[in-house]
PDB file of C-alpha atoms in Angstrom:
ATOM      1  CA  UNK A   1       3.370  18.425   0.043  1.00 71.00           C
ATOM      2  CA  UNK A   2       2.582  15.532  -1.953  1.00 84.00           C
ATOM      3  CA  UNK A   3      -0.757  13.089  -1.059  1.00 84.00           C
ATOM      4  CA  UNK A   4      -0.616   9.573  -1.173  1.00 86.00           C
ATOM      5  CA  UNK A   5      -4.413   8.295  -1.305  1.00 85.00           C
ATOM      6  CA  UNK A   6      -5.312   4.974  -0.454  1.00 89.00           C
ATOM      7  CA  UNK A   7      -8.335   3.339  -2.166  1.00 88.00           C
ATOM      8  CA  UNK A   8     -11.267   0.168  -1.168  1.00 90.00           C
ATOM      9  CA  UNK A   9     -13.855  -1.535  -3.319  1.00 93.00           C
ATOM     10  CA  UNK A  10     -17.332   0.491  -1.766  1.00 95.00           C
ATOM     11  CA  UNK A  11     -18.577  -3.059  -1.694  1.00 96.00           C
ATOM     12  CA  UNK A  12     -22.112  -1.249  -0.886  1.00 96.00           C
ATOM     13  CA  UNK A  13     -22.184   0.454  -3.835  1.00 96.00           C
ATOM     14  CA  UNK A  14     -21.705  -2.831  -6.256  1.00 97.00           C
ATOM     15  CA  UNK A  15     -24.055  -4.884  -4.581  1.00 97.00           C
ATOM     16  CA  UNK A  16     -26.815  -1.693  -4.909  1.00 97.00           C
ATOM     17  CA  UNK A  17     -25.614  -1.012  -8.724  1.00 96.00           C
ATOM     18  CA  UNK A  18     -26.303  -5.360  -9.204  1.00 97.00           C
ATOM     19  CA  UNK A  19     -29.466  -4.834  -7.136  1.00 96.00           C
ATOM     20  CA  UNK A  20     -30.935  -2.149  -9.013  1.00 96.00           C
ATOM     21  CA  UNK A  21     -30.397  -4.382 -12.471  1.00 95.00           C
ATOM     22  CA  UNK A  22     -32.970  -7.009 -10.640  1.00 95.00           C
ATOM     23  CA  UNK A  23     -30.889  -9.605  -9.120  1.00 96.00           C
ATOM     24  CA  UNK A  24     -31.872  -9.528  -5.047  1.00 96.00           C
ATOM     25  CA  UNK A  25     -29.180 -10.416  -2.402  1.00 96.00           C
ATOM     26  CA  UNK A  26     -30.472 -14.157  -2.862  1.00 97.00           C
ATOM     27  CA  UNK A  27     -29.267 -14.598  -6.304  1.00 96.00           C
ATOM     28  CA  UNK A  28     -26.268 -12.859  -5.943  1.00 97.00           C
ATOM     29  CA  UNK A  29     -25.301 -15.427  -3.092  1.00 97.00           C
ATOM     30  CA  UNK A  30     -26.538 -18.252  -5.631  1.00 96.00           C
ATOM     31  CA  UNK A  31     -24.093 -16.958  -8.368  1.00 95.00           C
ATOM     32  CA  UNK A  32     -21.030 -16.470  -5.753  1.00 96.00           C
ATOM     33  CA  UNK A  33     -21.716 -19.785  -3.798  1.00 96.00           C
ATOM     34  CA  UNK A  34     -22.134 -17.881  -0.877  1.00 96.00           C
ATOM     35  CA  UNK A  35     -24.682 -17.351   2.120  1.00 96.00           C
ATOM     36  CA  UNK A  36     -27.288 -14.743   1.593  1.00 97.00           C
ATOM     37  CA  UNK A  37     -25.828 -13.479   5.132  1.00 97.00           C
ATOM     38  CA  UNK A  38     -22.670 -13.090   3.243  1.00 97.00           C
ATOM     39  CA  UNK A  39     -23.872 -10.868   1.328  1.00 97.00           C
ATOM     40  CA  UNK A  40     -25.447  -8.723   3.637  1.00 97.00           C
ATOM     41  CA  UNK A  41     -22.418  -8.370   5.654  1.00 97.00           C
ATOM     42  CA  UNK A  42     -20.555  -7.146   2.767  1.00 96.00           C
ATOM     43  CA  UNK A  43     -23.201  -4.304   2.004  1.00 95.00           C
ATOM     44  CA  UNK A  44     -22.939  -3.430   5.745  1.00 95.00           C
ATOM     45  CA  UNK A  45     -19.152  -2.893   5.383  1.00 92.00           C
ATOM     46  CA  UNK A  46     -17.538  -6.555   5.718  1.00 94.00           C
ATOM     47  CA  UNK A  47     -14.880  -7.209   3.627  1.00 94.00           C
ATOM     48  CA  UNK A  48     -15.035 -10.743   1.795  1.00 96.00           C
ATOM     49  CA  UNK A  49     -12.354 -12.801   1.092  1.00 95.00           C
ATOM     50  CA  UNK A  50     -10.531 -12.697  -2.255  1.00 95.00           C
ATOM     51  CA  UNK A  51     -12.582 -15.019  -3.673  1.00 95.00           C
ATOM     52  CA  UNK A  52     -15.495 -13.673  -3.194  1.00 96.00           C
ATOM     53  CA  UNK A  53     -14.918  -9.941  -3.894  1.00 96.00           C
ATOM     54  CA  UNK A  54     -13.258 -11.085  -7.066  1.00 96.00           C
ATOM     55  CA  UNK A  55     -16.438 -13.233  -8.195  1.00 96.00           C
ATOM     56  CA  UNK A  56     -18.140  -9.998  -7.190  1.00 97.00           C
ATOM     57  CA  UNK A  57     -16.152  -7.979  -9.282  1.00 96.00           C
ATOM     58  CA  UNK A  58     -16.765 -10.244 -12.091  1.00 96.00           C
ATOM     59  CA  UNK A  59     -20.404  -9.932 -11.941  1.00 97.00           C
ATOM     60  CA  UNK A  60     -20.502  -6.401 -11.723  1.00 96.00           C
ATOM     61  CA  UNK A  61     -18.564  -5.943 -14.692  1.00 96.00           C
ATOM     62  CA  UNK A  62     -21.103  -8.394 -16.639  1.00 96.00           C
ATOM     63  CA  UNK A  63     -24.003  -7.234 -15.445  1.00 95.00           C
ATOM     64  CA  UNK A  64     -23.416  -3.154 -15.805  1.00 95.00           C
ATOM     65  CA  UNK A  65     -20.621  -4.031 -19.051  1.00 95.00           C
ATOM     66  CA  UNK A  66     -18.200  -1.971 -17.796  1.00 95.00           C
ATOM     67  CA  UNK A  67     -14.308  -2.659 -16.756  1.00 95.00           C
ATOM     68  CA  UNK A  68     -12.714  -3.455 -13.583  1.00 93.00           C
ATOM     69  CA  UNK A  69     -11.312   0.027 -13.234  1.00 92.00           C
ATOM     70  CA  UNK A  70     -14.697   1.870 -13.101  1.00 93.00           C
ATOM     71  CA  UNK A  71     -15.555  -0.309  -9.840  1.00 93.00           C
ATOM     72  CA  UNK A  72     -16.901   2.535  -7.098  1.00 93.00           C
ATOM     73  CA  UNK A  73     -14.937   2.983  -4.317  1.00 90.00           C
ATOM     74  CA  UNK A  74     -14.572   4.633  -1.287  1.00 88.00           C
ATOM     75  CA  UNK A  75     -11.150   6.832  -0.034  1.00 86.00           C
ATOM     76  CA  UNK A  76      -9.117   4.649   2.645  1.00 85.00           C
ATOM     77  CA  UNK A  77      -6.410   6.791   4.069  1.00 87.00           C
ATOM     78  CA  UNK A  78      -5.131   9.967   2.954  1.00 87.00           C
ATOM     79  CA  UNK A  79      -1.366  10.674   3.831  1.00 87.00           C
ATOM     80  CA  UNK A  80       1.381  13.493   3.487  1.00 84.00           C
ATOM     81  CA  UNK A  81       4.872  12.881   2.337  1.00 82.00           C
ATOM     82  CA  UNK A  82       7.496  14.876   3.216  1.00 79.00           C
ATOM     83  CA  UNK A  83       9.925  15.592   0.679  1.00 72.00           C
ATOM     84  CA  UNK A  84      13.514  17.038   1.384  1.00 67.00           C
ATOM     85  CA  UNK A  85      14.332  20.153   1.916  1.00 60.00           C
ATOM     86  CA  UNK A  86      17.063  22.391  -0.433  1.00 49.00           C
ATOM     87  CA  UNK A  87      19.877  22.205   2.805  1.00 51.00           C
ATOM     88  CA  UNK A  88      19.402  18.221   2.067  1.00 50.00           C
ATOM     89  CA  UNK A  89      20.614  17.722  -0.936  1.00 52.00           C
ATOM     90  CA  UNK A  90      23.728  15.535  -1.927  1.00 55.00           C
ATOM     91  CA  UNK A  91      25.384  18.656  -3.669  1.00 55.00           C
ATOM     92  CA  UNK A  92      25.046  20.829  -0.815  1.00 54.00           C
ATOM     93  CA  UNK A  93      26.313  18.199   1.683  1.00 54.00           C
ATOM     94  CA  UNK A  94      29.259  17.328  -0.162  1.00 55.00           C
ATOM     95  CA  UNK A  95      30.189  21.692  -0.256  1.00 56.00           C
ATOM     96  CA  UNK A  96      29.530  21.444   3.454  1.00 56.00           C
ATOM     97  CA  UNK A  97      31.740  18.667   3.923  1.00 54.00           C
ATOM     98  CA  UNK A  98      34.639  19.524   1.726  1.00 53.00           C
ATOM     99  CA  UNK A  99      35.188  22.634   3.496  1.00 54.00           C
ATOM    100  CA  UNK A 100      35.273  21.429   6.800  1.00 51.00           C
ATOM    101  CA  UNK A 101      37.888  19.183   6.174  1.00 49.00           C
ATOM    102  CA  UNK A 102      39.698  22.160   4.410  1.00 53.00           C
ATOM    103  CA  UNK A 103      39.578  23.761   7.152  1.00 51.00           C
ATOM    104  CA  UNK A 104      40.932  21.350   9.726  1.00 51.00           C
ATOM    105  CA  UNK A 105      44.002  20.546   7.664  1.00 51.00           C
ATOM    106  CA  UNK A 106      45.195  24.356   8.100  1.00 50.00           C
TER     107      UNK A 106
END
């Protein structure tokens, strides 16, 4: 069966990689134009608003010069699709109903 994986920023994980380049939580609030607080909720699993995460983003990708799409993050939801079956299939249907209306005519 197929997987369909959902993905979230692992906001811890940016604000340690900015951390471990120098800046501390206080200047990363400074360069957002947030609250120092703010910060610390997000590395303790808050989500910040779009805003914010996407000024966060933006520094990240400065600061360790890499692109949006290397970002850590953390597996959401993992989910199984079902797919059809053989039986289900249009051809198969349309055999099933042509000869039961055969039949009923005779």
């Amino acid at each position: 069966m197929p997987v369909v994986v959902s993905y979230r920023y692992d906001w811890f994980r940016i604000i340690e990689d900015i951390s471990r380049e120098g800046l501390t939580l206080s200047d990363i609030a400074k360069e957002l134009d947030v609250s120092k607080t703010a910060v610390i909720g997000w590395k303790q699993g808050a989500e910040p608003r779009y805003f914010a995460g996407d000024a966060l983003i933006s520094l990240w990708c400065h600061i360790k010069q890499r692109r949006k799409e290397d970002l850590p993050t953390q597996i959401l939801s993992r989910k199984f699709i079902r797919t059809p079956h053989s039986e289900y299939t249009p051809r198969r249907n349309a055999r099933n109903f042509f000869s039961k209306t055969i039949k009923k005519e005779k």
